[in-house]
Short mmCIF file of C-alpha atoms in Angstrom, two decimals:
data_model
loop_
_atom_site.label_atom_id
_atom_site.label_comp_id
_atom_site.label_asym_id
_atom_site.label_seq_id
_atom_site.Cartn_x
_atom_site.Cartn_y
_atom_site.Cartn_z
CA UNK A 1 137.90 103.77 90.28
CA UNK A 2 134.49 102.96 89.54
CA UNK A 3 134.81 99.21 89.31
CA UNK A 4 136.08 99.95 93.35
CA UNK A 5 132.93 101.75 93.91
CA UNK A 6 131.18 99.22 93.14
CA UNK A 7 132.73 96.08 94.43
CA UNK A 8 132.83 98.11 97.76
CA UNK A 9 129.05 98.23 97.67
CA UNK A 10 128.61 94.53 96.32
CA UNK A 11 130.72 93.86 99.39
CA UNK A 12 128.33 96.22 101.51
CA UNK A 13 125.24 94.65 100.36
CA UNK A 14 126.10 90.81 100.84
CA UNK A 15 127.51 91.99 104.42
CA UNK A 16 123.93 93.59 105.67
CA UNK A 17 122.42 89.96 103.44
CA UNK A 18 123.77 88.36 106.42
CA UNK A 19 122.37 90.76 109.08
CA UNK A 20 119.05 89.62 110.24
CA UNK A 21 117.23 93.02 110.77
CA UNK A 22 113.70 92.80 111.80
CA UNK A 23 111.80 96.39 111.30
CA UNK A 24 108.60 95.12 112.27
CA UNK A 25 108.58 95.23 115.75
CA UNK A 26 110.02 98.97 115.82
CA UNK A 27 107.02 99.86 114.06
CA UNK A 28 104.82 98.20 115.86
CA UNK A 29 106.39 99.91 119.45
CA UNK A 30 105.93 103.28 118.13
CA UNK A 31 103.03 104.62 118.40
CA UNK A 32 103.73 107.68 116.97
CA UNK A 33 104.61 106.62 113.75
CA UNK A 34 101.65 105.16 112.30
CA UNK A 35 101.11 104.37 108.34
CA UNK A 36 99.38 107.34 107.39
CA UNK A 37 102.64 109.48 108.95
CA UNK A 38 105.09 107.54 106.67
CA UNK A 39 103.05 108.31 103.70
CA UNK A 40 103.02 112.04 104.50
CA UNK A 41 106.39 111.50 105.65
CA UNK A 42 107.04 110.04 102.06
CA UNK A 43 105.48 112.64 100.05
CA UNK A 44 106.87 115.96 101.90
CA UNK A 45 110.62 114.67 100.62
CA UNK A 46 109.10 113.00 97.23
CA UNK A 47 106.96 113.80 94.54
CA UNK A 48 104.69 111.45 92.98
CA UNK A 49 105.46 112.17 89.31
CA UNK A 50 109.03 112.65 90.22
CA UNK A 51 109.15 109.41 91.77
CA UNK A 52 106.89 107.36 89.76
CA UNK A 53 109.69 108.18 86.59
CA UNK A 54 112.92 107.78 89.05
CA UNK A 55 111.80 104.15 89.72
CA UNK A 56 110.80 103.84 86.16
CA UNK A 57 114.45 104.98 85.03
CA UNK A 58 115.85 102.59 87.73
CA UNK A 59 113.92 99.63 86.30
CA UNK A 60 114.82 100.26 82.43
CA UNK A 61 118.47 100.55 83.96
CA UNK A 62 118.46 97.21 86.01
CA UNK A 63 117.27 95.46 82.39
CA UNK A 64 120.10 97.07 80.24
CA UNK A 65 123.08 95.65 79.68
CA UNK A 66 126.00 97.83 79.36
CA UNK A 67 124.08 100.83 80.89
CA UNK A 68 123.92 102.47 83.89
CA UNK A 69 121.60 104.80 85.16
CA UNK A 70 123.44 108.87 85.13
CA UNK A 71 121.97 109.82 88.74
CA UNK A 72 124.02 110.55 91.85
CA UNK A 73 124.28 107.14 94.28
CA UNK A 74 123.25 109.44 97.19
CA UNK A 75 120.03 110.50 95.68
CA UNK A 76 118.97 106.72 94.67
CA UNK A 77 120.49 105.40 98.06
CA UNK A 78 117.61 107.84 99.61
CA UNK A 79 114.99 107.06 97.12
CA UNK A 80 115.35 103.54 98.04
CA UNK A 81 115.62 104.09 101.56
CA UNK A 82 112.04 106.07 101.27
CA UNK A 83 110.46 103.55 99.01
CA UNK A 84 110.99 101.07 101.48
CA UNK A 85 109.41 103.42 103.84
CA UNK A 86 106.69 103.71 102.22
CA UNK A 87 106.08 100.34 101.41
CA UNK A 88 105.91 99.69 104.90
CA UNK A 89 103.61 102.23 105.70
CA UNK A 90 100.59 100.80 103.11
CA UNK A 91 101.72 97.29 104.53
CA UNK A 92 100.69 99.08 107.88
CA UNK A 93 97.32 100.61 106.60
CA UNK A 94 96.49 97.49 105.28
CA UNK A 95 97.04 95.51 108.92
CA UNK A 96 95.03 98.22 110.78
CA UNK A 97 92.48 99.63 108.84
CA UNK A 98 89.66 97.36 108.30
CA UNK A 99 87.58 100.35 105.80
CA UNK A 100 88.80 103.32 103.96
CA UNK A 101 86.79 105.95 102.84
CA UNK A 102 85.77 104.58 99.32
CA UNK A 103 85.01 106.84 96.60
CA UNK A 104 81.49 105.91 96.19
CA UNK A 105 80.54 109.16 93.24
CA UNK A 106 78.84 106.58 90.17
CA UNK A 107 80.53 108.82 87.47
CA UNK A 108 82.74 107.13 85.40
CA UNK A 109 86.74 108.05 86.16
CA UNK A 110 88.94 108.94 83.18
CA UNK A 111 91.80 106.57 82.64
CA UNK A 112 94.50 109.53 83.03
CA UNK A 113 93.32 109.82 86.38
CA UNK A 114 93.21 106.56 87.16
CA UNK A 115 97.07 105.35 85.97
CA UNK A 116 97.84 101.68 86.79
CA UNK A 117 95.34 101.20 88.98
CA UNK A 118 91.67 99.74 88.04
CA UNK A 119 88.50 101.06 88.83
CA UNK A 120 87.44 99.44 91.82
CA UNK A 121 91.47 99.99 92.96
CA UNK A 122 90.77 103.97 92.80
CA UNK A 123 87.62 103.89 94.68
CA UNK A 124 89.22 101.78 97.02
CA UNK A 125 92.80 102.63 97.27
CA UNK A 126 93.75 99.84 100.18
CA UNK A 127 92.60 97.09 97.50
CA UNK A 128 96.18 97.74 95.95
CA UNK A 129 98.09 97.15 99.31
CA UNK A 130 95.87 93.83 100.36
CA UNK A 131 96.49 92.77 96.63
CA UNK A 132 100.54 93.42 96.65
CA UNK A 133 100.90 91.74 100.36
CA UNK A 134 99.21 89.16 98.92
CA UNK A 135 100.90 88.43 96.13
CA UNK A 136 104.52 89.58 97.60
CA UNK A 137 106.08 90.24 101.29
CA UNK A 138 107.93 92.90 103.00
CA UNK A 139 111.38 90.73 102.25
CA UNK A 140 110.20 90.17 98.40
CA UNK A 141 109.95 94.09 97.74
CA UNK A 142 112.55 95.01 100.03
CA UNK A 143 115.04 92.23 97.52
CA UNK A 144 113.31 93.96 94.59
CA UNK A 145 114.55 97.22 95.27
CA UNK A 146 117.91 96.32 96.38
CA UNK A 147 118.25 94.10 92.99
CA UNK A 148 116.92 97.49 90.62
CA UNK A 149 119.17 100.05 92.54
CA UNK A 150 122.14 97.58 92.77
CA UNK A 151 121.48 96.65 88.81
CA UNK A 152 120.42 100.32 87.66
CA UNK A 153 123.66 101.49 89.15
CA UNK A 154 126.50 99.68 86.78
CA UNK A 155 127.35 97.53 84.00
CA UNK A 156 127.13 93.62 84.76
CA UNK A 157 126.57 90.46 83.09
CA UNK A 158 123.85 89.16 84.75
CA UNK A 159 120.48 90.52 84.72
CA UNK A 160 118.25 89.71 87.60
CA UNK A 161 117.68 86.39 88.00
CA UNK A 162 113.87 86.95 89.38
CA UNK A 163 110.61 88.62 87.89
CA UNK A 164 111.04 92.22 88.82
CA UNK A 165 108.38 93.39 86.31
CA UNK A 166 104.95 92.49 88.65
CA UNK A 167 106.98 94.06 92.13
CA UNK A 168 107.23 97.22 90.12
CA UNK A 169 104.37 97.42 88.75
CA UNK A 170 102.96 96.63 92.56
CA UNK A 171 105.02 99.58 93.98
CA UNK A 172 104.20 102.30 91.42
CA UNK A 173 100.48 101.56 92.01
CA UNK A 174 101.25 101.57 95.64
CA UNK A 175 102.48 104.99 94.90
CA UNK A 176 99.88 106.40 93.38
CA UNK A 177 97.16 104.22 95.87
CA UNK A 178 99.39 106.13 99.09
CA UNK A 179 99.07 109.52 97.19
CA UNK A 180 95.49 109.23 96.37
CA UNK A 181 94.39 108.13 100.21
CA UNK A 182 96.74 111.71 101.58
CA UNK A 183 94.72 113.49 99.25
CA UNK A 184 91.39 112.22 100.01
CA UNK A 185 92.27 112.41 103.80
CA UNK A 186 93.27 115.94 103.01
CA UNK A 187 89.89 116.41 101.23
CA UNK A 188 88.19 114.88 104.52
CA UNK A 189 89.76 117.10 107.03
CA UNK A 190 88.90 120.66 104.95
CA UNK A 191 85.47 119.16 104.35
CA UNK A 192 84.78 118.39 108.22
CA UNK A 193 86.44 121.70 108.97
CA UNK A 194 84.39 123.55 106.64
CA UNK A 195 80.94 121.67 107.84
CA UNK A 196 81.72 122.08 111.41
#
């Protein structure tokens, strides 16, 4: 039963390979849904904690052999669909805004606060977006997270055949850069409400 499961989605996922789907341009026609709304879009369904060790669990369970992750297909099916999401959304920020509001305070930042990212990344959280788009595209991330969900999900004999350890490492500190740019936002907007 479970072998059908899973051929049914191997089947699934080389189908929608074929399918050229473009998101860019739907993004670009709405003007509604800017980066900043995906994020907060992002974070109202997802916690940051939550999601930084469901990714982490899907990663250890794409590199295992004869493992598969113990989580409900629905729930990673919408994790993934999110992540994507929300990759877009700093790849977004990153076209648009030209300055962020940069933490410019000269005390030094303790490293439990400051997770994967460096220094200069947490006073300057759209450094980690320029830096991933950089390094990787839209296409590359969106393959990485197909290849951890589809590889976290059952037993195969194959492990991935690319590098997935930099993409990941890429999105979690794009998780915590698009969680630390709500919250300073946030902090903005009760500051200039407070002031004015």
């Amino acid at each position: 039963m479970l072998y059908l499961f899973f051929s049914y989605i191997y089947k699934k996922i080389q189908m929608m390979k074929k399918i050229k789907t473009d998101f860019a341009p739907r993004f670009r026609a709405d003007k509604k849904c800017s980066g900043l709304q995906l994020m907060e879009n992002f974070f109202q369904f997802n916690e940051l904690d939550v999601s930084k060790e469901r990714l982490s669990n899907m990663m250890n369970y794409a590199v295992k052999r004869n493992s598969w992750i113990n989580e409900d297909p629905a729930v990673i099916f919408q994790f993934h669909q999110s992540i994507r999401l929300l990759i877009r959304a700093g790849y977004l920020i990153m076209l648009k805004e030209s300055k962020w509001v940069v933490d410019t305070r000269p005390e030094k930042v303790s490293p439990w606060v400051l997770g994967l990212l460096s220094e200069k990344e947490y006073r300057n959280p759209l450094l980690v977006f320029k830096k991933a788009f950089r390094e990787y595209t839209l296409k590359e991330f969106d393959y990485f997270m197909s290849g951890i969900v589809y590889f976290s999900m059952g037993v195969y004999e194959n492990l991935p055949e690319r590098n997935i350890v930099m993409p990941y490492i890429h999105t979690v500190k794009m998780l915590d850069a698009a969680h630390l740019i709500l919250q300073r936002r946030r902090e903005k907007e009760m500051a200039d409400t407070h002031s004015g």
